[in-house]
Amino acid sequence: MKLSKVLSNILLAGCIGVMIPSVALAIGGASGPKTDYVKQGQIGEVVMNPYGIAPLTAIIKNGGYVLENVKVSIEPKKGGQVVAYSVAPKHLRTHGGIPVFGLYPDYINKVNVEYDRVYKGKKQHFKETYTMYAPPLYAEVTGLPLQKGVMFSSISVKKVAPEFKDRLYFVNNIAEKSGQGTRVVWNNPTGGALEWNYYPQNFIIDTKGEVRWYMFATPIYNLKTIYRAGVMMGFKQNNDGAMSWGYGQRYAKYDILGREIFNRELPGSYNDFSHFMDNASNGHYFLRAANANYKRDDGKNVRTVRDVIVEVDENGNAVDDWRLYDILDPYRDVVLKVLDQGAVCLNIDNSQAGHTLTKEELAALDSSDKFGDIVGTGAGRNWAHVNSVDYDDADDSIIISSRHQSAVVKIGRDKKVKWILSSPEGWGKNFQDKILTPVDKNGKPIKCENSKCAGDFDWTWTQHTAFKIDSKSKGNILYLSVFDNGDSRGMEQPLFPGDKYSRAVIYKIDQNKKTVEQVWEYGKKRGHQWYSPVTSLVEFQPDKNSVMVYSATAGSEFDLKTGAFLSAPSPYINEFRWNPKSSAPEAEPAVEIQIHDAQGYQAFPFSLIKAFSK
């Protein structure tokens, strides 16, 4: 009896073991033929946030069919902006279905799709509406009193001309310094800028002030890990529609749905990426980095700070570099001595507001072993603070913006300086013939003395972004856009901090004659309320023949006695029509949008055509 009971139990267990897979087959088990995901239409299932870092995106899977002639439209909120685009076949194949972009956060979205479905040689046309709830905005927060929202407190749309109503703006902002980061510095060798470690705040807004995309950075970012942290900067939409940028010890490229194209550590000779990453037509990238191990003339080994441009090929090989401490003069200190030490780029230190460095302090620093992200002369200190690099394939050169030299410099492949846009003060004899001469519209030299010029012409001071306007430049005539932050204007600090102002500027440079004409400026009349002590951008936009300006740390209230922030910045997005009659942008913006309570870095128009239709 016992033996037969045991056998019965074994057989029963075996039957259960056989029955379990059959039950699983009914819901599409691992070895079963059934696919039974919930489908809303005539193709496949919906996958939200398909790659983990873009919660306001989705993919409607193809369901095994071939799809053609795909169009997507997100139904807007009442009075909202339509986001609509066609999808090229390569994107349908890459994602295995229809990519969906532009969902509203914390909202039940209606997504209209139109497509041809091909099966067994038969083509059918469908129009469908999908319902998709997308989650609220989320980012790590700092716990600091100036933060009033996840990425901002509110957005004010003040002005949008009709031809700009379809714009989407990619915003690359940065959280304030938090207790999670900025705890680690390099050692062996010492120096560098490792403590630049602020959480990213990247999002896309429409012209109604609604967020239509944001990055959930956690899967690819970790404040506590050296090689996964840093400051995400230098975002650029490539011609193939994907986004490239860098952060800390990495540089990366992803499409807007969050699919990784590459995410690499910097080549071993370099460290501390920040600010900018430019791309060339041959697939190479130009990264603003630093030297990971440099032996100074005094025999000390240091990590340098923001003074190397490295060129990497499509496979990540470092094919060339520009070591600016060897090309320029790292001991030119005239600008360093007049910088407001309370606002050195993102290192805003209210306790140092209004303080400047003396020649004696700089000399004492240079004889010390104090290296790192500090203002000072010589390799191993923040003497250059390069914040943009623009590759000019017309003559195989780079154009760099050096904030701490208040200079824009063009340098050839041979590492020789071609020209310098800067006040002549403090430049050595070997650079004097490279300094551009200011001229008026008739080519007549403008009188300049002690870093000040007659009329409206001015150099840029502690500027950000210096970009060649390719479509306006021809031969030796080069148009250049720059954001003139304006600290230490005229090589001095004003009597009252409230007298400071910033400008968006466009120059016309004759590279043969070594002359420069200022053809347009904006911001001076707006005064201190538009003043951005750090960061910001000016960039020409060929699709609408316009100029985009982001005054990224404007709108703060200051204690005029101490220069300290009383409120977080509230950046301005402005876009200007280019006036063909004057060969310059219009005097007033066609677009003005203000983002309240946000630490801004850069912003630019995002193209749906590049992202999905090419």
Coordinates of C-alpha atoms in Angstrom, one line a residue:
M1 CA 0.0 0.0 0.0
K2 CA 2.8 2.4 0.9
L3 CA 4.7 1.7 -2.3
S4 CA 1.6 2.2 -4.5
K5 CA 0.9 5.5 -2.6
V6 CA 4.4 6.7 -3.2
L7 CA 4.1 5.9 -6.9
S8 CA 0.8 7.6 -7.1
N9 CA 2.3 10.8 -5.5
I10 CA 5.2 10.7 -8.0
L11 CA 2.8 10.3 -10.9
L12 CA 0.6 13.1 -9.6
A13 CA 3.7 15.3 -9.3
G14 CA 4.7 14.4 -12.8
C15 CA 1.2 15.2 -14.1
I16 CA 1.4 18.6 -12.3
G17 CA 4.8 19.1 -13.9
V18 CA 3.3 18.5 -17.3
M19 CA 0.2 20.5 -16.7
I20 CA 2.1 23.7 -15.5
P21 CA 3.7 24.4 -18.9
S22 CA 0.3 23.9 -20.6
V23 CA -1.2 26.5 -18.3
A24 CA 1.7 28.8 -19.1
L25 CA 1.1 28.3 -22.8
A26 CA -2.4 29.7 -22.3
I27 CA -0.8 33.1 -21.4
G28 CA 2.1 32.9 -23.8
G29 CA 4.9 31.1 -21.9
A30 CA 8.6 31.0 -22.8
S31 CA 8.2 27.9 -25.0
G32 CA 4.6 28.7 -26.2
P33 CA 3.6 30.2 -29.6
K34 CA 1.2 32.7 -28.3
T35 CA 1.9 36.5 -28.1
D36 CA -0.8 38.1 -26.0
Y37 CA 0.4 41.5 -24.9
V38 CA -2.5 44.0 -24.7
K39 CA -2.8 45.8 -28.0
Q40 CA -4.7 49.0 -28.6
G41 CA -4.5 48.8 -32.4
Q42 CA -3.8 46.6 -35.4
I43 CA -0.1 46.1 -34.7
G44 CA 1.8 45.4 -31.5
E45 CA 2.0 46.4 -27.8
V46 CA 3.0 49.8 -26.3
V47 CA 6.4 50.0 -24.5
M48 CA 6.7 53.1 -22.3
N49 CA 10.2 54.6 -21.6
P50 CA 11.7 51.9 -23.8
Y51 CA 15.4 52.5 -22.9
G52 CA 15.0 53.6 -19.3
I53 CA 16.1 57.3 -19.5
A54 CA 13.3 59.1 -21.4
P55 CA 9.9 58.6 -19.5
L56 CA 7.9 60.8 -22.0
T57 CA 8.6 58.5 -24.9
A58 CA 7.2 55.1 -26.0
I59 CA 7.4 52.6 -28.8
I60 CA 4.3 51.1 -30.4
K61 CA 5.8 47.7 -31.5
N62 CA 5.2 46.5 -35.0
G63 CA 3.6 43.2 -34.1
G64 CA 5.7 41.4 -36.6
Y65 CA 4.4 43.4 -39.6
V66 CA 6.3 45.6 -42.0
L67 CA 5.3 49.3 -41.5
E68 CA 5.5 52.1 -44.0
N69 CA 4.4 55.7 -44.4
V70 CA 4.2 56.3 -40.6
K71 CA 3.0 59.6 -39.1
V72 CA 2.6 60.4 -35.4
S73 CA 0.7 63.3 -33.7
I74 CA 0.3 63.9 -30.0
E75 CA -3.1 65.5 -29.3
P76 CA -2.4 68.8 -27.5
K77 CA -3.9 70.0 -24.3
K78 CA -6.6 72.7 -24.8
G79 CA -4.7 75.6 -26.5
G80 CA -1.5 73.5 -26.6
Q81 CA 1.1 72.9 -29.2
V82 CA 0.8 70.0 -31.6
V83 CA 3.8 67.7 -31.8
A84 CA 3.7 65.8 -35.1
Y85 CA 6.3 64.1 -37.3
S86 CA 6.8 61.5 -39.9
V87 CA 9.0 58.5 -39.2
A88 CA 11.7 57.3 -41.6
P89 CA 12.0 53.6 -42.3
K90 CA 15.4 53.3 -40.5
H91 CA 13.8 54.4 -37.2
L92 CA 11.0 51.9 -37.6
R93 CA 13.5 49.1 -38.1
T94 CA 15.8 50.4 -35.3
H95 CA 13.1 50.5 -32.7
G96 CA 11.0 47.6 -33.9
G97 CA 8.0 49.8 -34.2
I98 CA 6.7 53.4 -34.1
P99 CA 8.7 55.8 -31.9
V100 CA 6.5 58.1 -29.8
F101 CA 7.9 61.4 -28.6
G102 CA 6.4 64.5 -26.9
L103 CA 4.0 63.0 -24.3
Y104 CA 2.8 65.4 -21.5
P105 CA 4.0 64.4 -18.0
D106 CA 1.4 63.3 -15.5
Y107 CA -1.2 63.2 -18.1
I108 CA -3.4 60.8 -20.1
N109 CA -2.1 61.4 -23.6
K110 CA -3.9 60.6 -26.9
V111 CA -1.5 59.6 -29.6
N112 CA -2.7 59.5 -33.2
V113 CA -0.8 57.3 -35.6
E114 CA -1.2 56.7 -39.3
Y115 CA 0.6 53.9 -41.1
D116 CA 0.5 51.3 -43.9
R117 CA 0.7 47.7 -42.6
V118 CA 2.2 45.2 -45.0
Y119 CA 1.5 41.4 -44.6
K120 CA 1.6 38.6 -47.1
G121 CA 2.0 41.1 -49.9
K122 CA -1.1 43.0 -48.9
K123 CA -0.9 46.6 -47.8
Q124 CA -3.5 48.1 -45.5
H125 CA -3.8 51.7 -44.3
F126 CA -4.7 52.4 -40.7
K127 CA -5.5 55.5 -38.6
E128 CA -5.6 54.8 -34.8
T129 CA -5.5 56.6 -31.5
Y130 CA -3.6 55.2 -28.6
T131 CA -4.0 56.2 -24.9
M132 CA -0.9 56.5 -22.9
Y133 CA -0.4 57.9 -19.4
A134 CA 3.0 59.4 -18.8
P135 CA 4.6 59.9 -15.4
P136 CA 5.3 63.2 -13.6
L137 CA 8.7 65.0 -13.9
Y138 CA 11.3 63.5 -11.7
A139 CA 14.9 64.4 -10.8
E140 CA 17.2 64.2 -7.8
V141 CA 16.8 67.3 -5.6
T142 CA 19.4 69.2 -3.6
G143 CA 17.6 70.0 -0.3
L144 CA 18.7 73.6 -0.7
P145 CA 16.3 76.6 -0.1
L146 CA 16.7 78.1 -3.6
Q147 CA 15.2 75.0 -5.3
K148 CA 11.5 75.6 -5.8
G149 CA 10.5 72.7 -8.0
V150 CA 11.8 69.5 -9.6
M151 CA 13.7 71.4 -12.4
F152 CA 12.1 74.8 -12.2
S153 CA 9.1 76.4 -10.4
S154 CA 7.3 77.7 -13.5
I155 CA 7.7 78.8 -17.1
S156 CA 6.4 82.1 -18.5
V157 CA 5.8 82.4 -22.3
K158 CA 6.0 86.1 -22.9
K159 CA 6.3 86.3 -26.7
V160 CA 6.2 83.9 -29.6
A161 CA 5.9 85.1 -33.2
P162 CA 3.8 82.9 -35.5
E163 CA 6.7 81.4 -37.4
F164 CA 8.3 80.1 -34.2
K165 CA 5.1 78.5 -32.7
D166 CA 6.3 75.0 -33.7
R167 CA 9.6 75.3 -31.9
L168 CA 10.8 72.8 -29.3
Y169 CA 13.7 73.9 -27.1
F170 CA 16.1 71.5 -25.6
V171 CA 17.2 72.9 -22.2
N172 CA 20.5 71.7 -20.5
N173 CA 20.3 72.9 -16.9
I174 CA 22.1 71.9 -13.8
A175 CA 21.1 71.4 -10.2
E176 CA 22.9 73.3 -7.5
K177 CA 25.7 71.7 -5.6
S178 CA 24.3 69.1 -3.3
G179 CA 25.3 67.0 -0.3
Q180 CA 25.5 63.9 -2.6
G181 CA 28.3 65.2 -4.8
T182 CA 31.4 67.4 -4.8
R183 CA 33.2 65.2 -2.2
V184 CA 36.1 63.8 -4.2
V185 CA 39.2 65.3 -5.7
W186 CA 42.0 63.8 -7.7
N187 CA 45.2 62.6 -6.2
N188 CA 48.4 61.1 -7.7
P189 CA 48.7 63.4 -9.6
T190 CA 46.8 66.1 -7.9
G191 CA 44.6 68.9 -9.4
G192 CA 41.9 68.7 -12.0
A193 CA 38.2 69.5 -11.6
L194 CA 36.7 66.2 -10.3
E195 CA 34.6 68.0 -7.8
W196 CA 32.5 69.4 -10.6
N197 CA 29.7 67.0 -9.8
Y198 CA 26.2 68.4 -10.1
Y199 CA 23.0 66.5 -10.9
P200 CA 21.7 67.0 -14.5
Q201 CA 18.3 68.6 -15.4
N202 CA 17.7 68.1 -19.1
F203 CA 14.3 68.6 -20.7
I204 CA 12.5 69.8 -23.8
I205 CA 9.7 72.4 -23.7
D206 CA 7.3 73.6 -26.3
T207 CA 6.3 77.2 -27.0
K208 CA 3.4 76.9 -24.6
G209 CA 5.8 76.3 -21.8
E210 CA 5.0 72.6 -21.4
V211 CA 7.6 69.9 -20.9
R212 CA 7.4 67.3 -23.7
W213 CA 10.6 65.3 -22.8
Y214 CA 12.9 64.9 -19.9
M215 CA 15.9 62.8 -19.0
F216 CA 15.7 60.4 -16.1
A217 CA 19.4 60.2 -15.7
T218 CA 19.8 57.6 -12.9
P219 CA 20.4 54.6 -15.2
I220 CA 23.5 56.2 -16.7
Y221 CA 24.5 58.7 -13.9
N222 CA 25.6 58.3 -10.3
L223 CA 26.8 61.2 -8.2
K224 CA 28.6 58.8 -5.9
T225 CA 30.7 57.1 -8.5
I226 CA 33.6 58.9 -10.1
Y227 CA 33.3 57.4 -13.6
R228 CA 29.5 57.8 -13.8
A229 CA 29.2 61.4 -12.4
G230 CA 30.2 64.9 -13.4
V231 CA 28.2 67.7 -15.0
M232 CA 26.3 66.8 -18.2
M233 CA 27.2 69.6 -20.6
G234 CA 27.8 70.2 -24.3
F235 CA 24.6 68.7 -25.6
K236 CA 24.3 68.9 -29.4
Q237 CA 21.8 67.4 -31.8
N238 CA 23.9 65.8 -34.5
N239 CA 22.9 65.8 -38.2
D240 CA 21.6 62.2 -37.7
G241 CA 19.2 63.5 -35.0
A242 CA 20.9 61.9 -32.0
M243 CA 22.2 63.8 -29.0
S244 CA 25.9 63.9 -28.1
W245 CA 27.3 65.3 -24.9
G246 CA 29.8 64.6 -22.1
Y247 CA 29.9 64.4 -18.3
G248 CA 32.9 64.1 -16.0
Q249 CA 35.0 61.2 -17.2
R250 CA 32.7 60.2 -20.1
Y251 CA 31.3 61.3 -23.4
A252 CA 28.2 59.8 -24.9
K253 CA 25.7 59.7 -27.8
Y254 CA 22.0 58.6 -27.5
D255 CA 19.0 59.0 -29.6
I256 CA 16.1 61.0 -28.1
L257 CA 14.2 57.9 -27.1
G258 CA 17.2 57.0 -24.9
R259 CA 18.8 54.3 -27.1
E260 CA 22.5 54.2 -26.4
I261 CA 24.8 54.7 -29.4
F262 CA 27.9 54.9 -27.3
N263 CA 28.8 55.9 -23.8
R264 CA 32.6 55.8 -23.3
E265 CA 35.2 56.8 -20.8
L266 CA 37.6 59.5 -22.0
P267 CA 40.9 58.3 -23.5
G268 CA 43.4 57.5 -20.8
S269 CA 45.5 60.7 -21.3
Y270 CA 42.6 63.0 -20.4
N271 CA 40.1 63.7 -17.7
D272 CA 37.4 66.1 -16.5
F273 CA 35.2 66.7 -19.5
S274 CA 32.9 69.7 -19.2
H275 CA 31.3 72.5 -21.2
F276 CA 31.4 71.4 -24.8
M277 CA 31.6 68.6 -27.4
D278 CA 31.6 69.5 -31.1
N279 CA 31.3 67.1 -34.0
A280 CA 32.9 67.1 -37.4
S281 CA 31.4 65.9 -40.7
N282 CA 33.9 62.9 -40.7
G283 CA 32.5 61.5 -37.5
H284 CA 35.1 62.9 -35.2
Y285 CA 34.4 64.7 -32.0
F286 CA 36.2 67.6 -30.3
L287 CA 36.0 67.4 -26.5
R288 CA 36.9 70.1 -24.0
A289 CA 38.9 68.1 -21.5
A290 CA 42.2 68.3 -19.5
N291 CA 45.5 66.5 -19.2
A292 CA 45.4 63.6 -16.8
N293 CA 49.1 63.8 -16.1
Y294 CA 51.2 66.8 -17.0
K295 CA 54.8 67.4 -15.9
R296 CA 55.4 71.1 -15.3
D297 CA 58.6 72.9 -15.8
D298 CA 59.2 72.8 -12.1
G299 CA 59.0 69.0 -12.2
K300 CA 55.6 68.7 -10.5
N301 CA 53.0 66.3 -12.0
V302 CA 49.5 67.7 -12.1
R303 CA 46.1 67.3 -13.7
T304 CA 45.4 70.4 -15.7
V305 CA 42.0 72.3 -15.7
R306 CA 39.8 73.0 -18.7
D307 CA 42.7 73.7 -21.1
V308 CA 43.0 70.8 -23.6
I309 CA 40.9 70.0 -26.7
V310 CA 41.1 66.4 -27.7
E311 CA 39.9 65.0 -31.0
V312 CA 38.5 61.5 -31.0
D313 CA 37.5 59.4 -34.0
E314 CA 34.4 57.4 -34.4
N315 CA 36.0 54.4 -32.5
G316 CA 37.1 56.5 -29.5
N317 CA 40.8 56.8 -30.5
A318 CA 42.5 60.1 -29.5
V319 CA 43.8 61.2 -32.9
D320 CA 45.0 64.7 -31.9
D321 CA 44.9 67.3 -29.2
W322 CA 45.4 71.0 -28.6
R323 CA 47.3 71.7 -25.3
L324 CA 46.5 75.3 -24.7
Y325 CA 49.1 75.8 -22.0
D326 CA 51.7 75.2 -24.8
I327 CA 49.9 77.2 -27.4
L328 CA 48.7 80.3 -25.4
D329 CA 50.2 82.0 -22.4
P330 CA 49.0 80.4 -19.2
Y331 CA 50.7 83.3 -17.2
R332 CA 48.6 86.1 -18.8
D333 CA 47.0 87.3 -15.6
V334 CA 45.3 90.6 -16.5
V335 CA 41.9 89.1 -16.6
L336 CA 42.4 86.8 -13.6
K337 CA 43.2 89.8 -11.5
V338 CA 39.9 91.4 -12.2
L339 CA 37.5 88.4 -12.1
D340 CA 34.8 88.5 -9.5
Q341 CA 35.8 85.5 -7.4
G342 CA 32.2 85.1 -6.3
A343 CA 31.1 84.0 -9.7
V344 CA 33.7 81.8 -11.4
C345 CA 31.5 79.9 -13.8
L346 CA 29.4 77.4 -11.8
N347 CA 31.6 77.8 -8.8
I348 CA 29.5 80.6 -7.4
D349 CA 30.8 81.4 -3.9
N350 CA 28.9 84.2 -2.3
S351 CA 31.5 84.6 0.4
Q352 CA 34.0 85.8 -2.3
A353 CA 31.5 88.1 -4.1
G354 CA 33.3 91.2 -5.4
H355 CA 36.7 90.0 -4.4
T356 CA 39.5 90.1 -7.0
L357 CA 43.0 88.7 -6.9
T358 CA 46.2 90.7 -6.6
K359 CA 49.4 90.2 -8.5
E360 CA 51.0 89.1 -5.2
E361 CA 48.3 86.6 -4.5
L362 CA 48.7 85.0 -7.9
A363 CA 52.5 84.9 -7.6
A364 CA 52.2 83.3 -4.2
L365 CA 49.8 80.7 -5.6
D366 CA 52.1 79.8 -8.4
S367 CA 54.9 79.0 -6.0
S368 CA 52.6 76.8 -3.9
D369 CA 51.4 73.2 -4.3
K370 CA 47.8 74.3 -4.4
F371 CA 46.4 72.9 -7.7
G372 CA 42.9 72.2 -9.0
D373 CA 39.8 74.0 -9.9
I374 CA 41.0 77.4 -8.6
V375 CA 41.7 80.6 -10.5
G376 CA 45.4 81.0 -10.9
T377 CA 48.2 81.1 -13.5
G378 CA 50.0 78.1 -15.0
A379 CA 49.1 74.6 -15.9
G380 CA 47.3 72.8 -13.0
R381 CA 45.0 75.8 -12.2
N382 CA 42.0 77.3 -13.9
W383 CA 43.9 79.9 -16.0
A384 CA 42.0 79.3 -19.3
H385 CA 38.5 78.0 -18.5
V386 CA 37.7 77.0 -22.0
N387 CA 33.9 76.7 -22.3
S388 CA 33.4 76.0 -26.1
V389 CA 35.2 74.6 -29.1
D390 CA 33.9 74.9 -32.6
Y391 CA 35.6 73.0 -35.4
D392 CA 36.0 74.9 -38.7
D393 CA 36.4 72.5 -41.5
A394 CA 37.0 75.4 -44.0
D395 CA 40.6 75.6 -42.8
D396 CA 40.9 72.6 -40.4
S397 CA 41.0 74.8 -37.3
I398 CA 39.3 75.1 -34.0
I399 CA 37.7 78.2 -32.4
I400 CA 37.8 78.2 -28.6
S401 CA 36.3 80.5 -26.0
S402 CA 38.5 81.1 -23.0
R403 CA 36.5 82.7 -20.2
H404 CA 39.4 83.4 -17.9
Q405 CA 41.3 85.1 -20.7
S406 CA 38.2 87.0 -22.0
A407 CA 39.4 85.8 -25.4
V408 CA 38.1 83.9 -28.5
V409 CA 41.0 82.3 -30.3
K410 CA 41.3 80.5 -33.6
I411 CA 44.0 77.8 -33.7
G412 CA 45.2 75.7 -36.7
R413 CA 45.9 72.0 -37.0
D414 CA 49.6 73.1 -36.7
K415 CA 48.8 74.4 -33.2
K416 CA 49.6 78.0 -34.4
V417 CA 47.3 80.9 -33.4
K418 CA 45.5 82.4 -36.4
W419 CA 43.7 85.2 -34.6
I420 CA 42.6 86.5 -31.2
L421 CA 39.5 88.4 -30.4
S422 CA 40.4 90.1 -27.2
S423 CA 41.6 93.3 -25.5
P424 CA 45.3 93.7 -26.4
E425 CA 46.2 94.1 -22.7
G426 CA 48.6 91.5 -21.4
W427 CA 49.3 89.6 -24.6
G428 CA 53.0 89.0 -25.2
K429 CA 54.9 90.2 -28.3
N430 CA 54.5 86.8 -30.0
F431 CA 50.7 87.3 -30.0
Q432 CA 50.4 91.0 -30.9
D433 CA 50.1 90.5 -34.7
K434 CA 47.3 87.9 -34.1
I435 CA 45.0 90.3 -32.2
L436 CA 42.1 91.5 -34.3
T437 CA 41.7 95.3 -34.9
P438 CA 38.2 96.7 -34.3
V439 CA 36.8 98.6 -37.3
D440 CA 33.5 100.3 -38.1
K441 CA 31.1 99.3 -40.9
N442 CA 33.3 101.3 -43.4
G443 CA 36.4 99.4 -42.3
K444 CA 37.9 102.3 -40.5
P445 CA 39.8 101.5 -37.3
I446 CA 38.0 102.2 -34.0
K447 CA 40.0 104.0 -31.3
C448 CA 40.6 101.7 -28.3
E449 CA 42.5 102.4 -25.1
N450 CA 42.9 100.6 -21.8
S451 CA 40.4 97.9 -22.8
K452 CA 37.7 100.4 -23.8
C453 CA 36.7 101.4 -27.3
A454 CA 34.9 104.4 -28.8
G455 CA 31.3 104.0 -30.0
D456 CA 29.3 100.8 -29.5
F457 CA 32.2 98.3 -30.1
D458 CA 33.2 96.1 -27.2
W459 CA 35.2 92.9 -26.8
T460 CA 33.6 90.0 -24.9
W461 CA 34.3 89.6 -21.2
T462 CA 34.3 86.2 -19.5
Q463 CA 32.2 85.0 -22.5
H464 CA 30.6 81.7 -23.3
T465 CA 30.2 80.0 -26.6
A466 CA 32.0 81.3 -29.7
F467 CA 30.5 79.7 -32.9
K468 CA 31.2 80.3 -36.5
I469 CA 28.0 81.0 -38.5
D470 CA 28.8 78.8 -41.4
S471 CA 26.0 79.8 -43.7
K472 CA 26.9 83.5 -43.4
S473 CA 30.7 83.1 -43.7
K474 CA 32.4 83.0 -47.0
G475 CA 36.1 82.8 -47.8
N476 CA 38.1 84.9 -45.4
I477 CA 35.0 86.6 -44.0
L478 CA 33.8 84.8 -40.9
Y479 CA 30.7 85.6 -38.8
L480 CA 31.0 84.7 -35.2
S481 CA 28.3 84.5 -32.4
V482 CA 29.3 85.0 -28.8
F483 CA 27.6 85.4 -25.4
D484 CA 29.4 88.2 -23.6
N485 CA 28.7 87.5 -19.9
G486 CA 30.2 90.8 -19.0
D487 CA 32.1 90.2 -15.7
S488 CA 35.3 92.3 -15.5
R489 CA 34.1 94.4 -18.5
G490 CA 36.8 97.0 -19.5
M491 CA 39.2 95.0 -17.3
E492 CA 37.6 96.2 -14.1
Q493 CA 34.8 95.6 -11.6
P494 CA 32.1 98.3 -11.6
L495 CA 31.5 100.4 -8.5
F496 CA 28.0 98.9 -8.1
P497 CA 27.3 95.2 -8.9
G498 CA 24.0 96.2 -10.4
D499 CA 25.8 98.0 -13.2
K500 CA 26.8 94.7 -14.8
Y501 CA 25.1 93.6 -18.0
S502 CA 25.5 90.8 -20.6
R503 CA 25.2 90.9 -24.4
A504 CA 24.5 88.5 -27.2
V505 CA 27.0 89.6 -29.9
I506 CA 27.7 88.9 -33.6
Y507 CA 31.0 89.9 -35.1
K508 CA 32.2 90.0 -38.7
I509 CA 35.9 89.0 -38.9
D510 CA 38.2 89.6 -41.9
Q511 CA 40.7 86.8 -41.3
N512 CA 43.2 88.2 -43.9
K513 CA 43.1 91.8 -42.7
K514 CA 42.9 90.7 -39.0
T515 CA 40.0 93.1 -38.4
V516 CA 36.7 92.7 -36.5
E517 CA 33.4 94.6 -36.9
Q518 CA 30.6 94.3 -34.3
V519 CA 27.5 93.9 -36.5
W520 CA 24.9 93.2 -33.7
E521 CA 24.4 93.2 -30.0
Y522 CA 21.5 92.6 -27.6
G523 CA 21.2 92.9 -23.8
K524 CA 23.0 96.1 -22.9
K525 CA 19.7 98.1 -22.8
R526 CA 18.1 95.4 -20.7
G527 CA 20.7 95.9 -18.0
H528 CA 21.2 93.9 -14.9
Q529 CA 17.9 92.0 -15.0
W530 CA 19.1 90.1 -18.1
Y531 CA 22.7 89.8 -16.8
S532 CA 24.1 86.3 -16.6
P533 CA 27.3 86.1 -14.6
V534 CA 28.1 82.6 -15.9
T535 CA 27.1 80.1 -18.6
S536 CA 24.7 80.9 -21.5
L537 CA 24.7 80.6 -25.4
V538 CA 24.3 82.4 -28.7
E539 CA 23.9 80.2 -31.8
F540 CA 22.6 80.8 -35.4
Q541 CA 19.8 78.5 -36.5
P542 CA 19.7 77.8 -40.2
D543 CA 16.3 76.2 -40.3
K544 CA 14.6 79.5 -39.6
N545 CA 17.4 81.9 -40.4
S546 CA 17.4 83.1 -36.8
V547 CA 19.7 83.5 -33.8
M548 CA 19.0 81.6 -30.5
V549 CA 20.1 83.2 -27.2
Y550 CA 19.9 81.7 -23.8
S551 CA 20.7 84.1 -20.9
A552 CA 21.1 81.2 -18.5
T553 CA 21.7 82.7 -15.1
A554 CA 19.7 85.9 -15.5
G555 CA 16.8 87.1 -13.4
S556 CA 18.3 86.6 -10.0
E557 CA 17.9 89.0 -7.2
F558 CA 21.2 90.0 -5.6
D559 CA 22.3 91.6 -2.3
L560 CA 24.1 94.6 -3.9
K561 CA 26.3 94.9 -0.9
T562 CA 27.7 91.4 -1.0
G563 CA 26.7 90.2 -4.5
A564 CA 25.1 87.1 -3.0
F565 CA 22.2 85.3 -4.7
L566 CA 18.9 86.0 -2.9
S567 CA 16.9 83.9 -5.4
A568 CA 17.7 81.2 -8.0
P569 CA 18.3 82.4 -11.6
S570 CA 15.4 82.6 -14.0
P571 CA 16.9 82.0 -17.5
Y572 CA 15.6 83.7 -20.7
I573 CA 15.1 81.9 -24.0
N574 CA 15.2 84.5 -26.9
E575 CA 15.1 83.9 -30.6
F576 CA 15.7 86.7 -33.2
R577 CA 14.9 86.8 -36.9
W578 CA 17.9 87.5 -39.1
N579 CA 17.2 90.7 -41.2
P580 CA 18.7 90.1 -44.7
K581 CA 18.7 93.8 -45.4
S582 CA 21.0 94.6 -42.5
S583 CA 22.9 91.3 -42.6
A584 CA 22.3 91.0 -38.9
P585 CA 19.5 89.9 -36.5
E586 CA 16.6 92.2 -35.7
A587 CA 16.8 94.5 -32.7
E588 CA 14.1 92.8 -30.7
P589 CA 13.4 89.1 -30.1
A590 CA 10.6 87.2 -31.8
V591 CA 10.5 84.8 -28.9
E592 CA 10.9 85.3 -25.2
I593 CA 10.3 82.5 -22.7
Q594 CA 11.5 82.6 -19.1
I595 CA 12.2 79.6 -16.9
H596 CA 11.8 80.5 -13.3
D597 CA 14.0 79.3 -10.5
A598 CA 16.5 77.2 -12.5
Q599 CA 20.3 77.0 -12.7
G600 CA 20.7 77.3 -16.5
Y601 CA 23.5 76.2 -18.7
Q602 CA 22.6 76.1 -22.4
A603 CA 19.5 75.7 -24.6
F604 CA 18.8 75.3 -28.3
P605 CA 16.0 74.3 -30.7
F606 CA 15.4 70.6 -31.1
S607 CA 14.5 69.3 -34.5
L608 CA 11.9 66.6 -34.9
I609 CA 12.8 66.3 -38.6
K610 CA 16.4 65.4 -37.7
A611 CA 15.2 63.0 -34.9
F612 CA 12.7 61.0 -36.9
S613 CA 12.2 62.0 -40.5
K614 CA 15.7 61.6 -41.9

